[in-house]
Short mmCIF file of C-alpha atoms in Angstrom, two decimals:
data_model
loop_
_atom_site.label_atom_id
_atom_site.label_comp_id
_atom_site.label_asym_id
_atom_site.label_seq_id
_atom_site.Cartn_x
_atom_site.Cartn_y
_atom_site.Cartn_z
CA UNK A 13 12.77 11.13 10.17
CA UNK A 14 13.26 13.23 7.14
CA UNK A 15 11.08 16.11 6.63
CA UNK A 16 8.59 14.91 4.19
CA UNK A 17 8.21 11.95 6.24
CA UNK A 18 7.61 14.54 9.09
CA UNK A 19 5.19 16.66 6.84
CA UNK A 20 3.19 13.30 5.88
CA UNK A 21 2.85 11.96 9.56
CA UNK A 22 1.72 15.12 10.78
CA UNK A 23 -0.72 15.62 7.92
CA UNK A 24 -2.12 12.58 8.59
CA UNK A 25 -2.43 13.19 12.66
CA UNK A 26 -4.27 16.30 11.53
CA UNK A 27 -6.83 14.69 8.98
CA UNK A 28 -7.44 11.33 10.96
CA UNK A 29 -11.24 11.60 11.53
CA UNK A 30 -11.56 13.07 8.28
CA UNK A 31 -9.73 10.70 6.26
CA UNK A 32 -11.22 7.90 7.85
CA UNK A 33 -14.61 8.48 7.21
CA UNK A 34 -14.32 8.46 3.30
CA UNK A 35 -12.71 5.52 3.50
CA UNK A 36 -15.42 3.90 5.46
CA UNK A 37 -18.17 5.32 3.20
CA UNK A 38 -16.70 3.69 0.25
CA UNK A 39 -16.42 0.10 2.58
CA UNK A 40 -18.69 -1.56 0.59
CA UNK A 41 -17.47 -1.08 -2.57
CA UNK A 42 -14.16 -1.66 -1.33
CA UNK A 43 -15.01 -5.13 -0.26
CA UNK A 44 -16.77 -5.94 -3.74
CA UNK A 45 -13.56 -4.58 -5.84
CA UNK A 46 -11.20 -7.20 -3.33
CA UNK A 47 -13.78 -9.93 -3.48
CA UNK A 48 -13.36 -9.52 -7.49
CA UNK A 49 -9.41 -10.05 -6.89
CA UNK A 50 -9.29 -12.67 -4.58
CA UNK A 51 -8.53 -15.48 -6.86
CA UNK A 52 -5.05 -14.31 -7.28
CA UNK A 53 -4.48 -14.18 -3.93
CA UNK A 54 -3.06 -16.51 -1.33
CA UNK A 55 -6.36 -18.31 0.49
CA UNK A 56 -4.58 -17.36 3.77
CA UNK A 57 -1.15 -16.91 5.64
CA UNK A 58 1.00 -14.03 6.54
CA UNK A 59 0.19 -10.46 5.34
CA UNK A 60 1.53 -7.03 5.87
CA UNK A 61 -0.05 -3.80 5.03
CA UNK A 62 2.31 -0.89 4.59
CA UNK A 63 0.91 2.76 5.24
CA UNK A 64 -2.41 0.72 6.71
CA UNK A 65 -4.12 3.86 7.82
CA UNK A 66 -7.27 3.38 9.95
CA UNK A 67 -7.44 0.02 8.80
CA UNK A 68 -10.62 0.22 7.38
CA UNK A 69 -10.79 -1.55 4.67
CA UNK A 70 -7.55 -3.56 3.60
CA UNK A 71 -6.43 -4.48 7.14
CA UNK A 72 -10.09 -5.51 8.43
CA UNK A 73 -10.93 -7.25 4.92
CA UNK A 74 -8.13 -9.52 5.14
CA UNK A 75 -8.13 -10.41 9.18
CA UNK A 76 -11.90 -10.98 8.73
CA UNK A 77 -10.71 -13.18 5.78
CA UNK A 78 -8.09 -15.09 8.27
CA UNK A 79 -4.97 -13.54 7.39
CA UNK A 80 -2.27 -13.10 10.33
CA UNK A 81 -1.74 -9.14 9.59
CA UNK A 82 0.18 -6.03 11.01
CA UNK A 83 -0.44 -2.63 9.27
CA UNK A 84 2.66 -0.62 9.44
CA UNK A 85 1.93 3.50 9.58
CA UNK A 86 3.59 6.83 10.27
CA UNK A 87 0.71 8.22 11.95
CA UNK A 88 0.30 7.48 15.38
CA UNK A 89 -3.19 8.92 15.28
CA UNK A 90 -3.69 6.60 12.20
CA UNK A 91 -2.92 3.64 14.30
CA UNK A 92 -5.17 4.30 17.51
CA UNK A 93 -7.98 3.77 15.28
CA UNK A 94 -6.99 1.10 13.55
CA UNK A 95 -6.39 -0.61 16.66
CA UNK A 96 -9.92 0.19 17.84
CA UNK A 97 -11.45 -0.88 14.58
CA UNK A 98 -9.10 -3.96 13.99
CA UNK A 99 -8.47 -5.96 17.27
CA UNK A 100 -7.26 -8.90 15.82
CA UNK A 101 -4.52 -7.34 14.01
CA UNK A 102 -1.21 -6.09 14.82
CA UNK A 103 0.08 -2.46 14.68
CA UNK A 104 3.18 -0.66 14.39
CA UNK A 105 4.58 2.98 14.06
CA UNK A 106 7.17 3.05 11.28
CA UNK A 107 7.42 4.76 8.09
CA UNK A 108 7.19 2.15 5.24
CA UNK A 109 10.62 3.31 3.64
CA UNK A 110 12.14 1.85 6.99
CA UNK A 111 10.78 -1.18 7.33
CA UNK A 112 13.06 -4.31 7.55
CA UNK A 113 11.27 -7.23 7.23
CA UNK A 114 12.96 -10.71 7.63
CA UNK A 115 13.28 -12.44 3.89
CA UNK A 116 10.75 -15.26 2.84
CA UNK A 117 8.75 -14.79 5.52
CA UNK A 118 5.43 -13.30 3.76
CA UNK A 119 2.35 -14.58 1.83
CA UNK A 120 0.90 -11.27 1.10
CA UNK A 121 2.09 -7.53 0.97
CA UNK A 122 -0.22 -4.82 0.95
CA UNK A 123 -0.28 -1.08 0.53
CA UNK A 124 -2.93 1.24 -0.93
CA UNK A 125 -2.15 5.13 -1.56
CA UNK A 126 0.44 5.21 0.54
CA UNK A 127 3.94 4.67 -1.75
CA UNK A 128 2.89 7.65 -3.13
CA UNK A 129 3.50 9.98 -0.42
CA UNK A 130 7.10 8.59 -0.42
CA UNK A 131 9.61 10.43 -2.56
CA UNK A 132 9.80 8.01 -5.58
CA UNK A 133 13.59 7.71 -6.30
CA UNK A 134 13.39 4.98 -3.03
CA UNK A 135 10.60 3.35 -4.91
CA UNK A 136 12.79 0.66 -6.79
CA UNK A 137 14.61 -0.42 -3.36
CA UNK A 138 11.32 -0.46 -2.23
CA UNK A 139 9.94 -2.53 -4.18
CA UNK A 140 13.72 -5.40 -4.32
CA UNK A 141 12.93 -5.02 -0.07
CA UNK A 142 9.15 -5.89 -0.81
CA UNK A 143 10.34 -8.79 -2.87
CA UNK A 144 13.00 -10.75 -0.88
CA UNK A 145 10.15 -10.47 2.04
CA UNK A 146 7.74 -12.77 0.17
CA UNK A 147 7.90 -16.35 0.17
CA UNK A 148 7.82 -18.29 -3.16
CA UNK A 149 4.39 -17.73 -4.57
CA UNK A 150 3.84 -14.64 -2.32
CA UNK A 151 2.15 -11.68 -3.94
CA UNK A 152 2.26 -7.66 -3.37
CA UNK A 153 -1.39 -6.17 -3.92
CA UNK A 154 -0.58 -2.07 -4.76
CA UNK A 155 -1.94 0.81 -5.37
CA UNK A 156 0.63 2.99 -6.93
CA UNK A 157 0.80 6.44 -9.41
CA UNK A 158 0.06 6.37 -12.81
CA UNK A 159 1.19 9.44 -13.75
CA UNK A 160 4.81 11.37 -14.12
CA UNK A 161 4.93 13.06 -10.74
CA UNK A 162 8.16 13.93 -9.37
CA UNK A 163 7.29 15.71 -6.31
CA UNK A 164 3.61 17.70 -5.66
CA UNK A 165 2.90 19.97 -2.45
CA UNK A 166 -0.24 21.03 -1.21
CA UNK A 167 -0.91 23.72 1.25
CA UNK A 168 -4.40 22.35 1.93
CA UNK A 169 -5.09 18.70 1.53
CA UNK A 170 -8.72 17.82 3.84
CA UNK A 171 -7.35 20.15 6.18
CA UNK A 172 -3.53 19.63 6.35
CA UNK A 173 -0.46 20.08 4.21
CA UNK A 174 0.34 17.06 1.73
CA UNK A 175 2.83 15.83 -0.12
CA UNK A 176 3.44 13.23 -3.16
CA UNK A 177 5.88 11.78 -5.49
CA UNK A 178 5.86 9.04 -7.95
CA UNK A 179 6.27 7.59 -11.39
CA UNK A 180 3.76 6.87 -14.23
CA UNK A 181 2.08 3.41 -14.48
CA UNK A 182 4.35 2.08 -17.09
CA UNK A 183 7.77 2.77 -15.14
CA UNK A 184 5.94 1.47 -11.68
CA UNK A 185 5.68 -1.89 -13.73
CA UNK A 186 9.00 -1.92 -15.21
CA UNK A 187 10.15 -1.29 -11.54
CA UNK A 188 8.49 -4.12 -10.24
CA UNK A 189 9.36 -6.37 -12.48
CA UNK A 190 13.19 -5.53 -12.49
CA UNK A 191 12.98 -6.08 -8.98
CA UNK A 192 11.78 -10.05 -10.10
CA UNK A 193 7.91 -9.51 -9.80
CA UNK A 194 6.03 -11.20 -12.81
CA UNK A 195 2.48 -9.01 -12.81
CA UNK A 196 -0.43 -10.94 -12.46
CA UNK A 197 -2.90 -8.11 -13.02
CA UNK A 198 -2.79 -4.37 -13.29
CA UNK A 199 -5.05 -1.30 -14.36
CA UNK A 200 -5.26 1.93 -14.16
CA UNK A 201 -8.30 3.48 -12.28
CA UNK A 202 -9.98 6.29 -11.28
CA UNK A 203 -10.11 6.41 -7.35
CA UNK A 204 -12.28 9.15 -7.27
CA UNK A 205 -12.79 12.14 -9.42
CA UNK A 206 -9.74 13.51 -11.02
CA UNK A 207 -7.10 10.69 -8.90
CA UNK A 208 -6.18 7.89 -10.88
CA UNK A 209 -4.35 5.01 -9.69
CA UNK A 210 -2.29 2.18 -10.94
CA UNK A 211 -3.30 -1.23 -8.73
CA UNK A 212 -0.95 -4.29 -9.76
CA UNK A 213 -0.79 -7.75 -8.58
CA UNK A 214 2.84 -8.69 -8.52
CA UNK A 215 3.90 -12.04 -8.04
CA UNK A 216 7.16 -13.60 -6.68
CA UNK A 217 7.02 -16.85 -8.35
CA UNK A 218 7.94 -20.35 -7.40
CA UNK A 219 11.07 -21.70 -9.31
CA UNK A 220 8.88 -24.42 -11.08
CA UNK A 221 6.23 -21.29 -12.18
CA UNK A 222 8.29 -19.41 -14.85
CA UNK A 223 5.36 -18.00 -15.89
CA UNK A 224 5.24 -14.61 -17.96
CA UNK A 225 4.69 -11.17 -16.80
#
């Protein structure tokens, strides 16, 4: 494991409880933003989410929805809860940079604010890896950075050190789409005050599709 890998899981064992809960708090509104999105996703079928966290409130919104889903995460901590507060999910402890993933074998690929914490130049591979795992007509569902970030430390993030790395919205499209994504959807948005966020829709289209992105 390298060491910002190292400095991420153990940030993240640190800030579990703390973490969690403002994910929870913003559950509801969570659910009404995915609701809104829906349409452009697959009605069902296989799903992963990368860097799931507690699993509150990707994983549990899509296994509630009947999805067949195992959250990947670096934090053990992470994981015990998810566990507890997704029982009809799977869980594994892996860091989603080393993931292997057998090719066209899923629907659906999830990750929310967790590519970020990855340093960005393994973004790209990423992203080909992401794509070769989806079926035809399989979609990735992201949150990624929207700003020009090549690598950010803090001392002091809820209570542990943090750290962060990625490219601005424009390049994480670019990206995607080099890597033979056509984007459904995107748009920048504020997550909370000051943190803004790209979230894309990126689909691996059937050969009969060729539709633009």
């Amino acid at each position: 494991m390298d060491c910002r890998t190292g400095l991420v899981r153990a940030g993240y064992d640190v800030i579990v409880e703390t973490y969690h809960a403002s994910r929870e708090a913003k559950d509801d509104a969570n659910k009404a933003w995915l609701d809104g999105l829906r349409h452009h996703l697959p009605p069902t079928g296989v799903a992963v989410d990368l860097g799931c966290g507690a699993g509150v409130p990707i994983t549990r919104y899509f296994a509630e929805g009947g999805y067949d889903v195992t959250g990947y995460d670096v934090s053990a901590k992470m994981l015990e809860l998810a566990r507890k507060n997704v029982p009809s999910a799977r869980f594994e402890q892996t860091a989603v940079q080393d993931l292997r993933l057998p090719a066209d074998s899923i629907d659906l690929v999830l990750s929310f604010f967790a590519i970020i914490h990855i340093e960005r130049v393994l973004h790209a591979e990423l992203f080909r890896r992401m794509f070769e795992w989806l079926r035809p007509g399989g979609i990735a569902l992201l949150s990624l950075g929207a700003g020009d970030n090549p690598q950010e430390h803090q001392d002091d993030w809820l209570g542990a050190p943090m750290e962060w790395s990625h490219f601005d919205a424009e390049t994480n499209l670019r990206m995607l789409r080099k890597a033979g994504f056509q984007i459904a959807w995107s748009d920048v948005e504020e997550f909370a005050e000051g943190e803004r966020h790209l979230f894309v829709i990126a689909t691996k289209t059937r050969p009969q599709d060729g539709s633009a992105g």
